[in-house]
mmCIF file of C-alpha atoms in Angstrom:
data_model
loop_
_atom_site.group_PDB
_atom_site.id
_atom_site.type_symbol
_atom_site.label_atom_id
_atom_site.label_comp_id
_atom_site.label_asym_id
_atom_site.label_seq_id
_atom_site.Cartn_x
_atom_site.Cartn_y
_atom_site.Cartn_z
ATOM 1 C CA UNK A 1 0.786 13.756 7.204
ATOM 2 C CA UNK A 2 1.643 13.644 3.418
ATOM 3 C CA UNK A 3 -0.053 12.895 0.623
ATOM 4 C CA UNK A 4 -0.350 9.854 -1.682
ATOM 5 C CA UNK A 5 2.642 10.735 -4.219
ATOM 6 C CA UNK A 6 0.694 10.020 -7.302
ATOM 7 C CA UNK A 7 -1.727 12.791 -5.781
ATOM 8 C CA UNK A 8 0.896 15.778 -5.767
ATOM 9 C CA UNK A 9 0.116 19.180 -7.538
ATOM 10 C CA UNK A 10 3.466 21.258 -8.070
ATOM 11 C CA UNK A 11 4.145 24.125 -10.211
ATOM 12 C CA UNK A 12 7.301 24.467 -11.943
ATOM 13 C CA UNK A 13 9.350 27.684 -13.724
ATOM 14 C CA UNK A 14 12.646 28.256 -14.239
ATOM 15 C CA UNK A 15 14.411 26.502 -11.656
ATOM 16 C CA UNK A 16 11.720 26.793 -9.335
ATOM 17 C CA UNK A 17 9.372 24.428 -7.871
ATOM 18 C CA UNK A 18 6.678 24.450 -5.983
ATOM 19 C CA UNK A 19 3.424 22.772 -4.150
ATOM 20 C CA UNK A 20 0.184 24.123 -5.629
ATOM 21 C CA UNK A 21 -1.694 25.285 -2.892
ATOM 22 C CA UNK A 22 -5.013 26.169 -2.095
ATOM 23 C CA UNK A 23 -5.360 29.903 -1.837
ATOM 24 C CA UNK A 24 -8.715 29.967 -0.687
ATOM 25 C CA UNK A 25 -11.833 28.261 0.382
ATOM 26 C CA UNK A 26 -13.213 26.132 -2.842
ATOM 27 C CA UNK A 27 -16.438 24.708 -2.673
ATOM 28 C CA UNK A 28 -14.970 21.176 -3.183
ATOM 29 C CA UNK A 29 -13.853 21.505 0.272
ATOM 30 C CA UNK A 30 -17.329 21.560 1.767
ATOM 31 C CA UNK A 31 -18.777 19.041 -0.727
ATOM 32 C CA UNK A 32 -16.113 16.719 0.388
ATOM 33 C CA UNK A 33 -16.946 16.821 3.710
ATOM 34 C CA UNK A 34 -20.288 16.602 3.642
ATOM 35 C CA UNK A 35 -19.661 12.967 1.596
ATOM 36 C CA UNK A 36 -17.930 11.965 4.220
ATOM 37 C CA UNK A 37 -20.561 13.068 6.802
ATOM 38 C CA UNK A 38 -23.260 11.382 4.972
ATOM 39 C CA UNK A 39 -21.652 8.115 4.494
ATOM 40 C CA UNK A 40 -21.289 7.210 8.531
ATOM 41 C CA UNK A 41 -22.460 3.606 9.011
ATOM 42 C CA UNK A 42 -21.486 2.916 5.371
ATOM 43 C CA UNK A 43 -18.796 1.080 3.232
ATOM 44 C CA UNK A 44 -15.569 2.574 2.312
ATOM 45 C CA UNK A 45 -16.377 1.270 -1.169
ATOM 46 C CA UNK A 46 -19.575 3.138 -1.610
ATOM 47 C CA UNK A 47 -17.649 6.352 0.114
ATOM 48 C CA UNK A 48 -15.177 5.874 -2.708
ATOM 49 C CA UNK A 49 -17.288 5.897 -5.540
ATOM 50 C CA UNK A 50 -19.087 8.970 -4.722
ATOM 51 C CA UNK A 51 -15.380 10.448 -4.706
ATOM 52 C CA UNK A 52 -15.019 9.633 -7.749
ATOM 53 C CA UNK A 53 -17.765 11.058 -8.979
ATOM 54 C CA UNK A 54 -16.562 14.513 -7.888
ATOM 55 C CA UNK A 55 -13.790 14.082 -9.912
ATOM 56 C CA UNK A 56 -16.247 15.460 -12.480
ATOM 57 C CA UNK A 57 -17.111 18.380 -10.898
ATOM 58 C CA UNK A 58 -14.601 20.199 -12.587
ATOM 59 C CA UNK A 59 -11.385 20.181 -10.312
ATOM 60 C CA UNK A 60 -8.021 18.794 -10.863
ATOM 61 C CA UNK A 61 -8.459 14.863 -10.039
ATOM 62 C CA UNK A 62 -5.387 14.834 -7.843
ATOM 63 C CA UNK A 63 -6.643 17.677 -5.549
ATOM 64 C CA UNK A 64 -9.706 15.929 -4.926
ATOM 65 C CA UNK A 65 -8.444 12.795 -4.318
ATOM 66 C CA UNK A 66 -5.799 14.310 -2.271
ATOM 67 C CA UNK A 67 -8.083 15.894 0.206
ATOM 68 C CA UNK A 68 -9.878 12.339 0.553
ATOM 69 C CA UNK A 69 -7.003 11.851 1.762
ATOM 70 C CA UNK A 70 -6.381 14.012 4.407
ATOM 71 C CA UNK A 71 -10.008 13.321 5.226
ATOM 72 C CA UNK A 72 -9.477 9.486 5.421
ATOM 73 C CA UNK A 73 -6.382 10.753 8.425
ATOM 74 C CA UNK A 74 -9.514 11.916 10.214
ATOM 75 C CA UNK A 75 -11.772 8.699 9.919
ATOM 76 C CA UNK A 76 -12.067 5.676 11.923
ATOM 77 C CA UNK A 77 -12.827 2.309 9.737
ATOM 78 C CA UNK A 78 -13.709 -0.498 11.208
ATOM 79 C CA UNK A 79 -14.101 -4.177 10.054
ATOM 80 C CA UNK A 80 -17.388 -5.744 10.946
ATOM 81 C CA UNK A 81 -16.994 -9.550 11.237
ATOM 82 C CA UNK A 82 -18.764 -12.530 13.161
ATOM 83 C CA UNK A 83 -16.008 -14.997 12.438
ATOM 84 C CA UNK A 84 -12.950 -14.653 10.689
ATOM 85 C CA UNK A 85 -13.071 -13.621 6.717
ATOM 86 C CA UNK A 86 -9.857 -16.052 5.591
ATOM 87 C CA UNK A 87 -11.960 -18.938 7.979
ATOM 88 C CA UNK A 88 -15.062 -17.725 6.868
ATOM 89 C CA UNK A 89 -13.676 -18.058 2.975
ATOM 90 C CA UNK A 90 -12.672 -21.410 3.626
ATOM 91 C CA UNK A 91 -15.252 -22.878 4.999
ATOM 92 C CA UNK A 92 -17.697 -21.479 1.895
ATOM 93 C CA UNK A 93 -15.572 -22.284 -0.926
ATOM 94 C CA UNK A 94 -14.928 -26.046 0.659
ATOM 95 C CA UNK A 95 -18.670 -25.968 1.332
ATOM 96 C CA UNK A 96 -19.134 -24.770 -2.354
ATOM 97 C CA UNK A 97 -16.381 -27.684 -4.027
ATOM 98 C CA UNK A 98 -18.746 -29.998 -2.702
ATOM 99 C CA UNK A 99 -22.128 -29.136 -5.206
ATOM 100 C CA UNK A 100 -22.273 -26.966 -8.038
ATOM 101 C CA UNK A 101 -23.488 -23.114 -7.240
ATOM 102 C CA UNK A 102 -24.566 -21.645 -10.341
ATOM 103 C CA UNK A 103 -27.628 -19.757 -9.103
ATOM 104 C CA UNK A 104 -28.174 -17.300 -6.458
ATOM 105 C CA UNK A 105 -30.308 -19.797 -4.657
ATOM 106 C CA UNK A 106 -27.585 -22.563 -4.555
ATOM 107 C CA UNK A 107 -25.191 -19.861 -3.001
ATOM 108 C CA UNK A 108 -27.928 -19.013 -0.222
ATOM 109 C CA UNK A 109 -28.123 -22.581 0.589
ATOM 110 C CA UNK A 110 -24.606 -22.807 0.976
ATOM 111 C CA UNK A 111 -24.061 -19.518 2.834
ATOM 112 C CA UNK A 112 -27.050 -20.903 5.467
ATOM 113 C CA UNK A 113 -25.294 -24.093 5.578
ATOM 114 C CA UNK A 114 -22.275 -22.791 7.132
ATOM 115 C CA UNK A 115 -23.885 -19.539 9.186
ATOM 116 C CA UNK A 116 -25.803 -22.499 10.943
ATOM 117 C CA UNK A 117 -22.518 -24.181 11.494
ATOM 118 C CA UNK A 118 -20.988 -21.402 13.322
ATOM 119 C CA UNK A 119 -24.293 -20.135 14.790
ATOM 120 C CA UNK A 120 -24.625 -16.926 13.200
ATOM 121 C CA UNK A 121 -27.008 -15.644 10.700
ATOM 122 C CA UNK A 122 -26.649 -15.299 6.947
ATOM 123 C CA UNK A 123 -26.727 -12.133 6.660
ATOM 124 C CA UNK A 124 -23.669 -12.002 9.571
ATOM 125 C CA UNK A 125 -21.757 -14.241 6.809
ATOM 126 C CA UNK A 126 -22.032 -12.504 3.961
ATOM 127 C CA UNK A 127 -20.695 -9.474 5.923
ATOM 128 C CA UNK A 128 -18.095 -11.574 6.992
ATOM 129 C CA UNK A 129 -16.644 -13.164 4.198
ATOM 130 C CA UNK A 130 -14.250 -9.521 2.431
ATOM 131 C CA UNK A 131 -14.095 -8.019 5.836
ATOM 132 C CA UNK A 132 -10.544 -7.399 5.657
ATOM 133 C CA UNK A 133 -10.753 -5.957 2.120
ATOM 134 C CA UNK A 134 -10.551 -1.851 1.913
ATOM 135 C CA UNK A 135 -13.790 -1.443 0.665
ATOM 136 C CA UNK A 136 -15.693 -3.400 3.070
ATOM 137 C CA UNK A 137 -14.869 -1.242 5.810
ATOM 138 C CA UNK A 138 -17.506 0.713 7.510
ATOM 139 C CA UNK A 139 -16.972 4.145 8.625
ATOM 140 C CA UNK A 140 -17.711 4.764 12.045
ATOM 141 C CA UNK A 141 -16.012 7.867 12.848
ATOM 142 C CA UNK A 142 -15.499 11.112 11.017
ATOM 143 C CA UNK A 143 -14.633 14.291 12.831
ATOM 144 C CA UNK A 144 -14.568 17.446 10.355
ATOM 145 C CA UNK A 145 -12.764 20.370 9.889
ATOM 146 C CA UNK A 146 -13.650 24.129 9.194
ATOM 147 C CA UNK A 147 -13.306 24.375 5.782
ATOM 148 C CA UNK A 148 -10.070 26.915 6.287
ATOM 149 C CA UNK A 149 -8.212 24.066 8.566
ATOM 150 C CA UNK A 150 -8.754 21.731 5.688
ATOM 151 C CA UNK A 151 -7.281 24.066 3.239
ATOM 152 C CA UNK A 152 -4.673 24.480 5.449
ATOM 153 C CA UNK A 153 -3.964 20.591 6.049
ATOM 154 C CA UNK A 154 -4.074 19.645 2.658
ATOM 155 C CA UNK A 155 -1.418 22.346 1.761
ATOM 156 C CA UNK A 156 0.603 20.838 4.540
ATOM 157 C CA UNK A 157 0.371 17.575 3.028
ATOM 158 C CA UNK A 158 1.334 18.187 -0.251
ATOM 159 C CA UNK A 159 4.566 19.994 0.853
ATOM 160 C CA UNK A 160 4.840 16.995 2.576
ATOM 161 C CA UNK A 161 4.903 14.832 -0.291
ATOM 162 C CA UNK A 162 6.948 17.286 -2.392
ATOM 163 C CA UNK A 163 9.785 17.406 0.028
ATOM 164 C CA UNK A 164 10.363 13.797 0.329
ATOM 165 C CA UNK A 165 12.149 13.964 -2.980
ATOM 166 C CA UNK A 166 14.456 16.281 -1.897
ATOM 167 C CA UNK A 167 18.026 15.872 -2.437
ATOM 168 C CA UNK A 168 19.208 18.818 0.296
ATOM 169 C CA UNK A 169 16.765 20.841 2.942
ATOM 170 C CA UNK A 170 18.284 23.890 4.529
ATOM 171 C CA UNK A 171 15.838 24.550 7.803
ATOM 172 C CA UNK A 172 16.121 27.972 9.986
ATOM 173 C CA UNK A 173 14.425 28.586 13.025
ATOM 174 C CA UNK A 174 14.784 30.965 16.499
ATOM 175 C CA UNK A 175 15.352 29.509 19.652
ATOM 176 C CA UNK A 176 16.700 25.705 20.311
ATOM 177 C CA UNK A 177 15.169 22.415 20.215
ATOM 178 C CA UNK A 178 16.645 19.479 21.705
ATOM 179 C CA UNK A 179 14.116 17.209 20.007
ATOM 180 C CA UNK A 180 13.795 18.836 16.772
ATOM 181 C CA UNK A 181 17.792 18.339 16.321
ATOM 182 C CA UNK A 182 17.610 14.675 16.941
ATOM 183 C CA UNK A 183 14.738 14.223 14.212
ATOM 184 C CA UNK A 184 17.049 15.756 11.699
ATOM 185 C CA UNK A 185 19.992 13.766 12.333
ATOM 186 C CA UNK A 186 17.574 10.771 12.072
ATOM 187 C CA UNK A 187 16.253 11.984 8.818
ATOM 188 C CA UNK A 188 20.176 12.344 7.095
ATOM 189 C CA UNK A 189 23.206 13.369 6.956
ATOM 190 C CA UNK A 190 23.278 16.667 8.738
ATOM 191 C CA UNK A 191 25.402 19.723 10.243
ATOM 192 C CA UNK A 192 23.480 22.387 13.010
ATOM 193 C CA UNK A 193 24.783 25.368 13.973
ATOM 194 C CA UNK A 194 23.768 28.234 15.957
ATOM 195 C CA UNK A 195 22.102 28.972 19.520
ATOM 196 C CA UNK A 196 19.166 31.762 19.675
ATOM 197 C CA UNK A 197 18.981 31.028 15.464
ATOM 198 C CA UNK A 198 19.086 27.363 14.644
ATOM 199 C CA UNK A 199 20.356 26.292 10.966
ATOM 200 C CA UNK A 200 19.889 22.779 9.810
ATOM 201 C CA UNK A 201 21.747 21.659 6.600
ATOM 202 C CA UNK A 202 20.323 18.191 5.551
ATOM 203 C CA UNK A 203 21.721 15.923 2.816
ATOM 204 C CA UNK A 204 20.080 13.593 1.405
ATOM 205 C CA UNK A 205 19.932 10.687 -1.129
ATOM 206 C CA UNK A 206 16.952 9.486 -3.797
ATOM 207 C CA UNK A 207 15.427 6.743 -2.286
ATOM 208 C CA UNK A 208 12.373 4.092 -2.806
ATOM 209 C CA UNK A 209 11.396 3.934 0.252
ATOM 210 C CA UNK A 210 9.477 7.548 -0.133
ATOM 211 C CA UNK A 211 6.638 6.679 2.973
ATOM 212 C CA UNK A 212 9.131 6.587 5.207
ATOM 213 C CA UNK A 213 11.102 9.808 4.664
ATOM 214 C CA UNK A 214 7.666 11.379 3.975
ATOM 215 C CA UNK A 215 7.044 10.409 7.768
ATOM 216 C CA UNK A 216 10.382 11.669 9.169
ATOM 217 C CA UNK A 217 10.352 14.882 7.183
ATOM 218 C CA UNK A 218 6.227 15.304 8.583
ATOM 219 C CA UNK A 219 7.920 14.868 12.091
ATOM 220 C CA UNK A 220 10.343 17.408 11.015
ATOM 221 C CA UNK A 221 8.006 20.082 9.590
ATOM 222 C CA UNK A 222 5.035 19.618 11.889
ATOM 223 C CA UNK A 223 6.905 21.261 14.530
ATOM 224 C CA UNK A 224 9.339 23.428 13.124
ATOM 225 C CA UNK A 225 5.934 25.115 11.847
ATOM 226 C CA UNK A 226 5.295 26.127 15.022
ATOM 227 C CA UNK A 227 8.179 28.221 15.648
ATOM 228 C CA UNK A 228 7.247 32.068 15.687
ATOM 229 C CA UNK A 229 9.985 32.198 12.582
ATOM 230 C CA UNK A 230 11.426 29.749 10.691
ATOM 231 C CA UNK A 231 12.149 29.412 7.161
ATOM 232 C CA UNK A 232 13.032 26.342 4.029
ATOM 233 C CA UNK A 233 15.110 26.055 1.507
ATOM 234 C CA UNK A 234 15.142 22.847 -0.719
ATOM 235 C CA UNK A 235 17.131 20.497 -3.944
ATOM 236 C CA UNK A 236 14.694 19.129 -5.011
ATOM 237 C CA UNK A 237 14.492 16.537 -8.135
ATOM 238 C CA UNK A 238 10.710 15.335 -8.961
ATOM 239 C CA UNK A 239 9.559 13.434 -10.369
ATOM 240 C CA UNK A 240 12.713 11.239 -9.962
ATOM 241 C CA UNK A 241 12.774 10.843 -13.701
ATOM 242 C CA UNK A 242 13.758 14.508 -13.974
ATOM 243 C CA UNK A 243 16.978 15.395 -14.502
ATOM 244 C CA UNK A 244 17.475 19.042 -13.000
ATOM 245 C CA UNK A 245 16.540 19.777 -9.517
ATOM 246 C CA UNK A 246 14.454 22.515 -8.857
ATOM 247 C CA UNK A 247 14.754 24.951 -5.759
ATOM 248 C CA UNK A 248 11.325 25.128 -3.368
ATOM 249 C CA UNK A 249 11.392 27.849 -0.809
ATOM 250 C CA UNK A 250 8.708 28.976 2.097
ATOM 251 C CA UNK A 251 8.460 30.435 5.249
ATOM 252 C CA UNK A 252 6.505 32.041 7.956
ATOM 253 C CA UNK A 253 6.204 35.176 6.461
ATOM 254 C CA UNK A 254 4.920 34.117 3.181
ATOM 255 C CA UNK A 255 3.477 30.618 2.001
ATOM 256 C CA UNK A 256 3.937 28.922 5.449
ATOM 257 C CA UNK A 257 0.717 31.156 6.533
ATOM 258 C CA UNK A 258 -1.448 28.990 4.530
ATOM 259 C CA UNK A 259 -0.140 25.676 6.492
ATOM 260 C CA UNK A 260 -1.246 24.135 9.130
ATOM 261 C CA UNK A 261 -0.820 20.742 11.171
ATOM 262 C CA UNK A 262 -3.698 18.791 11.979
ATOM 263 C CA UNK A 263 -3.500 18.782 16.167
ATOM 264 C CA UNK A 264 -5.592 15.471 16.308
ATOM 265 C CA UNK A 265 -3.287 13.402 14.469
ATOM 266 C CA UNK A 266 0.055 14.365 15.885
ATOM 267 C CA UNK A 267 -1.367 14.433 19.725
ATOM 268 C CA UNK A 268 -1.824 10.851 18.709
ATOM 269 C CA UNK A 269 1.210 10.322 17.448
ATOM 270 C CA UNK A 270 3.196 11.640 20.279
ATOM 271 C CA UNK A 271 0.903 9.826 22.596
ATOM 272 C CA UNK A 272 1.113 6.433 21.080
ATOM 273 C CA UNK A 273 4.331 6.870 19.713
ATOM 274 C CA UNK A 274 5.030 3.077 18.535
ATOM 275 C CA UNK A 275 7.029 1.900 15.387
ATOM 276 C CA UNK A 276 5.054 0.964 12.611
ATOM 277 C CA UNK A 277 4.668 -2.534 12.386
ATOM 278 C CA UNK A 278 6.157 -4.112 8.912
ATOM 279 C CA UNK A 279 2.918 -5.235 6.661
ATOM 280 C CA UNK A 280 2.780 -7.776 4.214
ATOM 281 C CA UNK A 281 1.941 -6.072 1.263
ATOM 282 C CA UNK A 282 1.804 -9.172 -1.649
ATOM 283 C CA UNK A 283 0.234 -11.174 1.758
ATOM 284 C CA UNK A 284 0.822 -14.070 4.084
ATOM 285 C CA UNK A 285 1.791 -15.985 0.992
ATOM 286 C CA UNK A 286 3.539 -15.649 -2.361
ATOM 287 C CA UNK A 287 3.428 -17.396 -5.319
ATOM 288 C CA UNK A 288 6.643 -15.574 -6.981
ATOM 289 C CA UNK A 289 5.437 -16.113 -10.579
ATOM 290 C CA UNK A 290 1.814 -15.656 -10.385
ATOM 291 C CA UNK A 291 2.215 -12.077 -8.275
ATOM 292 C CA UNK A 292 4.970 -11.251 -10.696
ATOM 293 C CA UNK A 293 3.039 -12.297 -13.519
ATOM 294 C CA UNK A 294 -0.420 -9.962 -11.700
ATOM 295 C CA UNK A 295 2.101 -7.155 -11.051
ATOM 296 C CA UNK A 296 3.517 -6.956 -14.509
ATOM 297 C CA UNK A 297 7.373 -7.302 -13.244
ATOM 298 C CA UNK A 298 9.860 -9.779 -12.802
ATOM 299 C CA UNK A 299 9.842 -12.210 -9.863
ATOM 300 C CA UNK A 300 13.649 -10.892 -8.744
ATOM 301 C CA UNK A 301 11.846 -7.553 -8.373
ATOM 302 C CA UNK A 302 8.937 -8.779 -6.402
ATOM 303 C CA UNK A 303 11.792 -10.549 -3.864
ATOM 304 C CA UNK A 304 13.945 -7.435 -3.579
ATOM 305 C CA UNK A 305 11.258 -5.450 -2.666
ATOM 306 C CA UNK A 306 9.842 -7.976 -0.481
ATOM 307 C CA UNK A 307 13.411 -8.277 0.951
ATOM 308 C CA UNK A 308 13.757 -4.243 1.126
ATOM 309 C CA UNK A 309 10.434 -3.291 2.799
ATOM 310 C CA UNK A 310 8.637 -6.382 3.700
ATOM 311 C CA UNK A 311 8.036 -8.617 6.658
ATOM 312 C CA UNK A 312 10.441 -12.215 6.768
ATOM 313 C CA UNK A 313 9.507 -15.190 4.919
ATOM 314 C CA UNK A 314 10.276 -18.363 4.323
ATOM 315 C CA UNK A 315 11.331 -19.813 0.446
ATOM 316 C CA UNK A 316 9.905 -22.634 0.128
ATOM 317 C CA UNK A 317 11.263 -22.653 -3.545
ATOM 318 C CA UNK A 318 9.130 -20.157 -5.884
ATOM 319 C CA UNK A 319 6.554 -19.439 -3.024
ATOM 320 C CA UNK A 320 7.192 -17.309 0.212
ATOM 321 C CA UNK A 321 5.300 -17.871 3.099
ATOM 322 C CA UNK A 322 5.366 -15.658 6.420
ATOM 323 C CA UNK A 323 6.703 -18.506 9.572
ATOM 324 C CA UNK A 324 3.175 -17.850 11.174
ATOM 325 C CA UNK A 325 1.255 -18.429 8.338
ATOM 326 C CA UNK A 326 3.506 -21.272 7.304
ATOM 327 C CA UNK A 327 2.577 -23.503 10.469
ATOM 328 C CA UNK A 328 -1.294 -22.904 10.063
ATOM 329 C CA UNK A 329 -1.019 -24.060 6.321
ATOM 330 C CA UNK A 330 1.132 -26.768 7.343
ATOM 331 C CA UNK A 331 -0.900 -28.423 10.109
ATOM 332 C CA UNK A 332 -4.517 -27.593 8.132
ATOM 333 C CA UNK A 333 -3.245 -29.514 4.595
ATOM 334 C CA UNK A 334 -2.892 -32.334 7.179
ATOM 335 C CA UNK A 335 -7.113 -32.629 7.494
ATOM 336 C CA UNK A 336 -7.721 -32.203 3.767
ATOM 337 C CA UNK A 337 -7.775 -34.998 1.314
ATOM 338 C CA UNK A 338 -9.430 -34.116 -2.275
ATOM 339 C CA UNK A 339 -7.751 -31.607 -4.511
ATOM 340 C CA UNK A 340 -10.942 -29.419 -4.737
ATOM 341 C CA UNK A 341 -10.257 -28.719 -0.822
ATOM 342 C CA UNK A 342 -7.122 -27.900 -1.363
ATOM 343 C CA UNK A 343 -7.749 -25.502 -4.039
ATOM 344 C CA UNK A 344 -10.889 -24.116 -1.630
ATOM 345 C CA UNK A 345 -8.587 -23.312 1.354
ATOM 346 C CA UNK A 346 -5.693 -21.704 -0.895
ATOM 347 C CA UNK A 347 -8.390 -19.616 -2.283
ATOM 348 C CA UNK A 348 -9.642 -18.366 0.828
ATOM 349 C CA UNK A 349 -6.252 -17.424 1.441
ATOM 350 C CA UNK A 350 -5.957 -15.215 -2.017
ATOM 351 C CA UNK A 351 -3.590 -17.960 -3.578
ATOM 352 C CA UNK A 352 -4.727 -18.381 -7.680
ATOM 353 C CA UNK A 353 -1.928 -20.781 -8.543
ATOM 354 C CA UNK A 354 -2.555 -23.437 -5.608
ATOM 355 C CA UNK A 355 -1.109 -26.392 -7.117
ATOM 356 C CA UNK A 356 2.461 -24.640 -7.232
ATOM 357 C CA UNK A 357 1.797 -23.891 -3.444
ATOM 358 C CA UNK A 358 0.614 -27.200 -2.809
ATOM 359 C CA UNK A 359 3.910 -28.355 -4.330
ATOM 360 C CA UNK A 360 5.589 -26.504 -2.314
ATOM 361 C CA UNK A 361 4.408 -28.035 0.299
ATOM 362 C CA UNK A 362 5.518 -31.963 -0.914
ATOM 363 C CA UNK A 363 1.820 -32.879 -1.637
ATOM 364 C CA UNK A 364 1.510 -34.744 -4.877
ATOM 365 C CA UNK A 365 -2.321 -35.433 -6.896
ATOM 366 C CA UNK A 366 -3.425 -38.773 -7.637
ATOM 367 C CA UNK A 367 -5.454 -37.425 -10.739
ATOM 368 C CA UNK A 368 -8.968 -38.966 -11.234
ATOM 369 C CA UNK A 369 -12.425 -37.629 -12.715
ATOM 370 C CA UNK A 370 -14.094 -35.409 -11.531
ATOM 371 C CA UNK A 371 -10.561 -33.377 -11.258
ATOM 372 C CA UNK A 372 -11.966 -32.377 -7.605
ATOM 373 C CA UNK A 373 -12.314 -35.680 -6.632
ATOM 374 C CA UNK A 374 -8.912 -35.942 -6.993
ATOM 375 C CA UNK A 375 -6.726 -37.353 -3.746
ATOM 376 C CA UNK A 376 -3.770 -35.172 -2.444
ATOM 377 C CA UNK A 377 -0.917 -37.126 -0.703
ATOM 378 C CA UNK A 378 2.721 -35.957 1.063
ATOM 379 C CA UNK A 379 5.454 -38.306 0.525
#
């Protein structure tokens, strides 16, 4: 695995670069651990504050969110819904346009009005409604370490993260390996040579898309790691920004010894070994402006990434909409009538500026008081 970039630790001297690694066992380690032990049956959002809080326990904030990391790669979340949150959303906010909630009372009533419309308590609602956010999550699984294999992983993962802005890797190992070769032609441009002593020269460009070199060079490491000797040799220019690259150097004789590759997740790796299926990071819709506007860069920005890493959509003329998505919108704006539904189910879906999505859509307002009264038509 690799870390979160903004979570890298690297020590730099004279032309040389390097991961800061852990040397030995610190008692953040355990404490970690035992945070993550305790919160079982709990919400990822209460898990993450108490990680914060031992950011002030003296240690470098980076480390210790970095090894939440590598602790998250051994966790199991798990959504715990009755009925769907965006359907669940809808239904309470149109239930909500309808009266005015400005109590905690009025927003029981309305939360038991529609739990008894889909048979299922309030309580199974209100769980229901940010189920798909992060920090509703529940963790039901957590398997840890031995306080040396964590050591070990983070270190892993942070030379990880460091080598994914590499500009050249030179890898040596003994012996041959079929498999190993192909995973370094797919990670660059690259020349082998050499039978019982393998040498890999890979060149490489800066990229954006760090994740996914990150993941090719893990492939990479994680086994050549496990060669009786192998050594590394690495250009590399971080952060990007910087204008001289720095040479990073390790093998099994020295560094590599405090390295090691967490079994459990690459078994599952090799045994599931799918392609990573494209997520919609700004959502199922986009409101170019607005999330441009949120996101504190222009809208041609938003769209080139979108276009670079993200799934298709359609343009429907300042909004994108995933296909999918764009037939359930479609065919639901059919049933609604009042502007204050309309604004209700956009919400639900995370849209703030409805009415230019409504537009979008050809619906026009036929404005009267109360403004949520008023009637939505298509020409």
């Amino acid at each position: 695995m690799s870390l979160p970039f903004e979570h890298i630790r690297v020590f730099r001297r004279e032309g040389v670069i390097k991961p800061v690694f852990l040397r030995e066992q610190l008692g953040i380690l355990d404490t970690l651990m035992m945070v993550y032990t305790d919160h079982r049956g709990k919400k990822r959002g209460e898990l993450n504050e108490v990680i914060s809080d031992c950011e002030y326990l003296g240690y470098d904030f980076r480390m210790v969110r970095g090894i939440a990391a590598v602790l998250d790669a051994r966790s199991v979340f798990q959504s715990r819904s009755s009925i769907s949150p965006i359907e669940a959303r809808r239904q309470v906010f149109t239930e909500a346009a309808a009266t005015v909630v400005a109590s905690k009372d009025e927003r029981i009533k309305v939360l038991e009005a529609v739990a008894l419309r889909n048979n299922i308590s309030v309580e199974e609602l209100d769980d229901s409604l940010y189920a798909d956010l992060d920090d509703e999550q529940y963790l039901v699984e957590f398997r840890a370490p031995s306080g040396e294999e964590l050591m070990r992983y983070y270190n892993y993962a942070n030379m990880i993260a460091l080598l994914s802005y590499s500009l050249s890797i030179e890898i040596t190992y003994r012996g041959s390996d079929d498999y190993l070769v192909n995973q370094i032609k797919r990670l660059g441009a690259s020349r082998v040579s050499g039978s019982q002593t393998t040498k890999a020269v890979i060149e490489l460009r800066p990229t954006k898309r760090l994740s996914q070199r990150a993941d090719k060079i893990n492939e990479i490491m994680s086994r050549v790691i496990g060669k009786p000797q192998w050594s590394l040799k690495a250009n590399i220019k971080y952060p990007a920004r910087y204008k001289t690259p720095c040479v990073f150097e390790i093998d099994n004789n020295g560094d590599g010894k405090l390295l090691a590759v967490d079994q459990r997740e690459s078994e599952l790796v090799i045994e599931i070994g799918l392609p990573k299926k494209k997520q919609a990071k700004y959502g199922d819709i986009v409101v170019l402006d607005d999330t441009a506007r949120r996101q504190g860069v222009t809208s041609a920005q938003i769209l080139r990434e979108i276009k670079d890493e993200g799934p298709k959509y359609m343009d429907l003329g300042g909004v994108l909409v995933t296909p999918e998505k764009h037939k359930e919108i479609r065919a639901h704006l059919r049933t609604l009538s009042t502007l204050g539904e309309a604004q209700s189910y956009f919400k639900g879906l995370g849209v703030r500026d409805f009415m230019t999505a409504l537009e979008s859509y050809g619906y026009q307002v036929e404005w009267s008081k109360p403004r949520e009264n008023s009637k939505i038509y298509r020409l």
